[in-house]
Amino acid sequence: MSDASTRPVIFISYSRLDEPEKPARGEVRWRTYVQSYLAPANLNGLVHIWIDEDIRAGADWRKEIDEQLRGCDLLILLVSINSLASNEVVNKEVKAIQERQARGESVHIFPIVLDPFPAKAVPWLMKLNLRPPSGKPLSDFKHQARKKQM
């Protein structure tokens, strides 16, 4: 197992609206879905996955998130109408990573498209290599085909 301090840190950025506590029939808990694909690497000490649920009770959540954004190696952006409309996601989390990139730091944004979104409204996102390929949303795939896209 890798030493915890040398493992790449993956920050998952998402809208809570895409992670319903009690999903309705057919509704997907997207952060959980994506995180499940990373779980084996996390379990085997290859990476460290960080999500906002890791913030301890009583902690200063803004400070914790900012610290993780300053130190992560990769930001997985779960792209949806909800996340693209979130001030926290776009103007805090994504912006923090873009600022690090502008300073020459080696940190990446890995966008995973969950639902259709207005591409013309987010030109910065369209410059990134979207997943699934061609930016086809995961929600457009049936369950088994969706698994092949990850």
PDB file of C-alpha atoms in Angstrom:
ATOM      1  CA  MET A   1       0.000   0.000   0.000  1.00  0.00           C
ATOM      2  CA  SER A   2       1.114   3.533  -0.745  1.00  0.00           C
ATOM      3  CA  ASP A   3       1.883   5.995   2.009  1.00  0.00           C
ATOM      4  CA  ALA A   4      -1.181   8.234   2.588  1.00  0.00           C
ATOM      5  CA  SER A   5       0.858  11.385   2.037  1.00  0.00           C
ATOM      6  CA  THR A   6       2.077  10.281  -1.416  1.00  0.00           C
ATOM      7  CA  ARG A   7      -1.200   8.996  -2.826  1.00  0.00           C
ATOM      8  CA  PRO A   8      -2.849  11.226  -5.428  1.00  0.00           C
ATOM      9  CA  VAL A   9      -5.867  13.011  -3.963  1.00  0.00           C
ATOM     10  CA  ILE A  10      -9.062  13.013  -6.010  1.00  0.00           C
ATOM     11  CA  PHE A  11     -11.648  15.666  -5.115  1.00  0.00           C
ATOM     12  CA  ILE A  12     -15.164  14.864  -6.345  1.00  0.00           C
ATOM     13  CA  SER A  13     -17.132  18.014  -7.168  1.00  0.00           C
ATOM     14  CA  TYR A  14     -20.890  17.561  -7.513  1.00  0.00           C
ATOM     15  CA  SER A  15     -24.260  19.069  -6.729  1.00  0.00           C
ATOM     16  CA  ARG A  16     -26.111  17.579  -3.788  1.00  0.00           C
ATOM     17  CA  LEU A  17     -29.203  17.662  -6.002  1.00  0.00           C
ATOM     18  CA  ASP A  18     -27.544  14.876  -8.026  1.00  0.00           C
ATOM     19  CA  GLU A  19     -27.012  12.780  -4.891  1.00  0.00           C
ATOM     20  CA  PRO A  20     -30.514  12.364  -3.436  1.00  0.00           C
ATOM     21  CA  GLU A  21     -30.634  10.936   0.078  1.00  0.00           C
ATOM     22  CA  LYS A  22     -33.609   8.748  -0.845  1.00  0.00           C
ATOM     23  CA  PRO A  23     -33.601   8.314  -4.627  1.00  0.00           C
ATOM     24  CA  ALA A  24     -36.946   7.949  -6.345  1.00  0.00           C
ATOM     25  CA  ARG A  25     -37.431   4.970  -8.623  1.00  0.00           C
ATOM     26  CA  GLY A  26     -35.030   5.277 -11.569  1.00  0.00           C
ATOM     27  CA  GLU A  27     -33.101   8.126  -9.955  1.00  0.00           C
ATOM     28  CA  VAL A  28     -29.330   7.699  -9.698  1.00  0.00           C
ATOM     29  CA  ARG A  29     -27.097   8.765  -6.827  1.00  0.00           C
ATOM     30  CA  TRP A  30     -24.403   9.987  -9.219  1.00  0.00           C
ATOM     31  CA  ARG A  31     -21.591  10.738  -6.789  1.00  0.00           C
ATOM     32  CA  THR A  32     -21.995   7.313  -5.244  1.00  0.00           C
ATOM     33  CA  TYR A  33     -22.097   5.736  -8.711  1.00  0.00           C
ATOM     34  CA  VAL A  34     -18.856   7.379  -9.851  1.00  0.00           C
ATOM     35  CA  GLN A  35     -17.171   6.877  -6.494  1.00  0.00           C
ATOM     36  CA  SER A  36     -17.871   3.128  -6.682  1.00  0.00           C
ATOM     37  CA  TYR A  37     -15.571   2.901  -9.727  1.00  0.00           C
ATOM     38  CA  LEU A  38     -12.775   4.525  -7.775  1.00  0.00           C
ATOM     39  CA  ALA A  39     -13.316   2.430  -4.642  1.00  0.00           C
ATOM     40  CA  PRO A  40     -10.906  -0.409  -5.570  1.00  0.00           C
ATOM     41  CA  ALA A  41      -8.022   2.049  -6.159  1.00  0.00           C
ATOM     42  CA  ASN A  42      -8.892   3.830  -2.906  1.00  0.00           C
ATOM     43  CA  LEU A  43      -9.124   0.558  -0.975  1.00  0.00           C
ATOM     44  CA  ASN A  44      -5.745  -0.592  -2.308  1.00  0.00           C
ATOM     45  CA  GLY A  45      -4.056   2.658  -1.327  1.00  0.00           C
ATOM     46  CA  LEU A  46      -3.431   3.869  -4.872  1.00  0.00           C
ATOM     47  CA  VAL A  47      -5.446   7.079  -4.480  1.00  0.00           C
ATOM     48  CA  HIS A  48      -7.278   9.000  -1.796  1.00  0.00           C
ATOM     49  CA  ILE A  49     -10.848  10.014  -2.638  1.00  0.00           C
ATOM     50  CA  TRP A  50     -12.113  13.155  -0.923  1.00  0.00           C
ATOM     51  CA  ILE A  51     -15.764  14.166  -0.759  1.00  0.00           C
ATOM     52  CA  ASP A  52     -17.497  16.772   1.347  1.00  0.00           C
ATOM     53  CA  GLU A  53     -19.004  14.070   3.549  1.00  0.00           C
ATOM     54  CA  ASP A  54     -15.471  13.605   4.940  1.00  0.00           C
ATOM     55  CA  ILE A  55     -15.776  16.921   6.789  1.00  0.00           C
ATOM     56  CA  ARG A  56     -15.894  16.254  10.516  1.00  0.00           C
ATOM     57  CA  ALA A  57     -18.876  17.432  12.543  1.00  0.00           C
ATOM     58  CA  GLY A  58     -18.232  20.907  13.908  1.00  0.00           C
ATOM     59  CA  ALA A  59     -15.394  21.621  11.460  1.00  0.00           C
ATOM     60  CA  ASP A  60     -15.222  24.807   9.409  1.00  0.00           C
ATOM     61  CA  TRP A  61     -16.536  23.329   6.144  1.00  0.00           C
ATOM     62  CA  ARG A  62     -15.336  26.217   3.952  1.00  0.00           C
ATOM     63  CA  LYS A  63     -11.793  25.911   5.328  1.00  0.00           C
ATOM     64  CA  GLU A  64     -11.800  22.110   4.866  1.00  0.00           C
ATOM     65  CA  ILE A  65     -12.977  22.353   1.262  1.00  0.00           C
ATOM     66  CA  ASP A  66     -10.446  25.089   0.452  1.00  0.00           C
ATOM     67  CA  GLU A  67      -7.611  22.992   1.921  1.00  0.00           C
ATOM     68  CA  GLN A  68      -8.602  19.991  -0.163  1.00  0.00           C
ATOM     69  CA  LEU A  69      -8.856  22.118  -3.312  1.00  0.00           C
ATOM     70  CA  ARG A  70      -5.362  23.514  -2.687  1.00  0.00           C
ATOM     71  CA  GLY A  71      -3.895  20.035  -2.296  1.00  0.00           C
ATOM     72  CA  CYS A  72      -5.795  17.735  -4.644  1.00  0.00           C
ATOM     73  CA  ASP A  73      -4.218  16.285  -7.769  1.00  0.00           C
ATOM     74  CA  LEU A  74      -7.445  15.782  -9.705  1.00  0.00           C
ATOM     75  CA  LEU A  75     -10.920  17.270  -9.551  1.00  0.00           C
ATOM     76  CA  ILE A  76     -13.608  15.002 -10.917  1.00  0.00           C
ATOM     77  CA  LEU A  77     -16.414  17.305 -11.995  1.00  0.00           C
ATOM     78  CA  LEU A  78     -19.816  15.653 -12.207  1.00  0.00           C
ATOM     79  CA  VAL A  79     -21.445  17.722 -14.931  1.00  0.00           C
ATOM     80  CA  SER A  80     -25.171  18.337 -14.741  1.00  0.00           C
ATOM     81  CA  ILE A  81     -27.554  21.250 -14.959  1.00  0.00           C
ATOM     82  CA  ASN A  82     -27.463  21.252 -11.146  1.00  0.00           C
ATOM     83  CA  SER A  83     -23.681  21.393 -10.818  1.00  0.00           C
ATOM     84  CA  LEU A  84     -23.293  23.994 -13.570  1.00  0.00           C
ATOM     85  CA  ALA A  85     -25.878  26.181 -11.806  1.00  0.00           C
ATOM     86  CA  SER A  86     -24.106  25.823  -8.455  1.00  0.00           C
ATOM     87  CA  ASN A  87     -22.066  28.809  -7.310  1.00  0.00           C
ATOM     88  CA  GLU A  88     -20.119  26.497  -4.996  1.00  0.00           C
ATOM     89  CA  VAL A  89     -19.153  24.095  -7.788  1.00  0.00           C
ATOM     90  CA  VAL A  90     -18.389  26.577 -10.587  1.00  0.00           C
ATOM     91  CA  ASN A  91     -17.203  29.724  -8.815  1.00  0.00           C
ATOM     92  CA  LYS A  92     -15.411  28.099  -5.887  1.00  0.00           C
ATOM     93  CA  GLU A  93     -14.284  24.556  -6.717  1.00  0.00           C
ATOM     94  CA  VAL A  94     -13.688  24.706 -10.480  1.00  0.00           C
ATOM     95  CA  LYS A  95     -12.320  28.246 -10.226  1.00  0.00           C
ATOM     96  CA  ALA A  96      -9.823  27.181  -7.523  1.00  0.00           C
ATOM     97  CA  ILE A  97      -8.466  24.452  -9.810  1.00  0.00           C
ATOM     98  CA  GLN A  98      -8.346  26.774 -12.828  1.00  0.00           C
ATOM     99  CA  GLU A  99      -6.352  29.286 -10.757  1.00  0.00           C
ATOM    100  CA  ARG A 100      -3.901  26.561  -9.758  1.00  0.00           C
ATOM    101  CA  GLN A 101      -3.546  25.557 -13.410  1.00  0.00           C
ATOM    102  CA  ALA A 102      -2.914  29.182 -14.377  1.00  0.00           C
ATOM    103  CA  ARG A 103      -0.034  29.224 -11.858  1.00  0.00           C
ATOM    104  CA  GLY A 104       1.461  26.206 -13.629  1.00  0.00           C
ATOM    105  CA  GLU A 105       0.491  23.610 -11.052  1.00  0.00           C
ATOM    106  CA  SER A 106      -0.069  20.058 -12.251  1.00  0.00           C
ATOM    107  CA  VAL A 107      -3.728  19.581 -11.358  1.00  0.00           C
ATOM    108  CA  HIS A 108      -6.450  18.406 -13.697  1.00  0.00           C
ATOM    109  CA  ILE A 109     -10.205  18.613 -14.138  1.00  0.00           C
ATOM    110  CA  PHE A 110     -11.839  15.393 -15.287  1.00  0.00           C
ATOM    111  CA  PRO A 111     -15.444  16.153 -16.328  1.00  0.00           C
ATOM    112  CA  ILE A 112     -17.974  13.336 -16.356  1.00  0.00           C
ATOM    113  CA  VAL A 113     -21.234  14.316 -18.050  1.00  0.00           C
ATOM    114  CA  LEU A 114     -24.271  13.068 -16.162  1.00  0.00           C
ATOM    115  CA  ASP A 115     -27.120  14.857 -17.958  1.00  0.00           C
ATOM    116  CA  PRO A 116     -27.542  17.010 -21.062  1.00  0.00           C
ATOM    117  CA  PHE A 117     -26.424  20.606 -20.511  1.00  0.00           C
ATOM    118  CA  PRO A 118     -26.333  23.808 -22.585  1.00  0.00           C
ATOM    119  CA  ALA A 119     -22.828  23.626 -24.054  1.00  0.00           C
ATOM    120  CA  LYS A 120     -22.890  27.214 -25.336  1.00  0.00           C
ATOM    121  CA  ALA A 121     -23.368  28.467 -21.769  1.00  0.00           C
ATOM    122  CA  VAL A 122     -20.111  26.888 -20.548  1.00  0.00           C
ATOM    123  CA  PRO A 123     -17.347  27.453 -23.128  1.00  0.00           C
ATOM    124  CA  TRP A 124     -14.655  26.732 -20.495  1.00  0.00           C
ATOM    125  CA  LEU A 125     -16.094  23.226 -20.057  1.00  0.00           C
ATOM    126  CA  MET A 126     -16.211  22.539 -23.786  1.00  0.00           C
ATOM    127  CA  LYS A 127     -12.417  22.985 -23.956  1.00  0.00           C
ATOM    128  CA  LEU A 128     -11.977  19.939 -21.709  1.00  0.00           C
ATOM    129  CA  ASN A 129     -11.917  16.294 -22.765  1.00  0.00           C
ATOM    130  CA  LEU A 130     -15.402  15.221 -21.666  1.00  0.00           C
ATOM    131  CA  ARG A 131     -16.315  11.747 -20.540  1.00  0.00           C
ATOM    132  CA  PRO A 132     -18.071   9.741 -21.798  1.00  0.00           C
ATOM    133  CA  PRO A 133     -16.445  10.405 -25.161  1.00  0.00           C
ATOM    134  CA  SER A 134     -18.176  13.117 -27.208  1.00  0.00           C
ATOM    135  CA  GLY A 135     -19.901  14.314 -24.042  1.00  0.00           C
ATOM    136  CA  LYS A 136     -22.849  11.969 -24.382  1.00  0.00           C
ATOM    137  CA  PRO A 137     -24.442  11.969 -20.906  1.00  0.00           C
ATOM    138  CA  LEU A 138     -24.307   8.883 -18.734  1.00  0.00           C
ATOM    139  CA  SER A 139     -28.047   9.302 -18.184  1.00  0.00           C
ATOM    140  CA  ASP A 140     -28.601   8.504 -21.901  1.00  0.00           C
ATOM    141  CA  PHE A 141     -27.166   4.991 -21.458  1.00  0.00           C
ATOM    142  CA  LYS A 142     -29.037   1.996 -20.106  1.00  0.00           C
ATOM    143  CA  HIS A 143     -27.572   0.645 -16.872  1.00  0.00           C
ATOM    144  CA  GLN A 144     -25.287  -2.043 -18.364  1.00  0.00           C
ATOM    145  CA  ALA A 145     -24.075   0.205 -21.202  1.00  0.00           C
ATOM    146  CA  ARG A 146     -23.427   2.985 -18.690  1.00  0.00           C
ATOM    147  CA  LYS A 147     -20.960   0.749 -16.862  1.00  0.00           C
ATOM    148  CA  LYS A 148     -18.871   0.422 -20.036  1.00  0.00           C
ATOM    149  CA  GLN A 149     -18.519   4.208 -20.263  1.00  0.00           C
ATOM    150  CA  MET A 150     -16.726   4.557 -16.953  1.00  0.00           C
TER     151      MET A 150
END
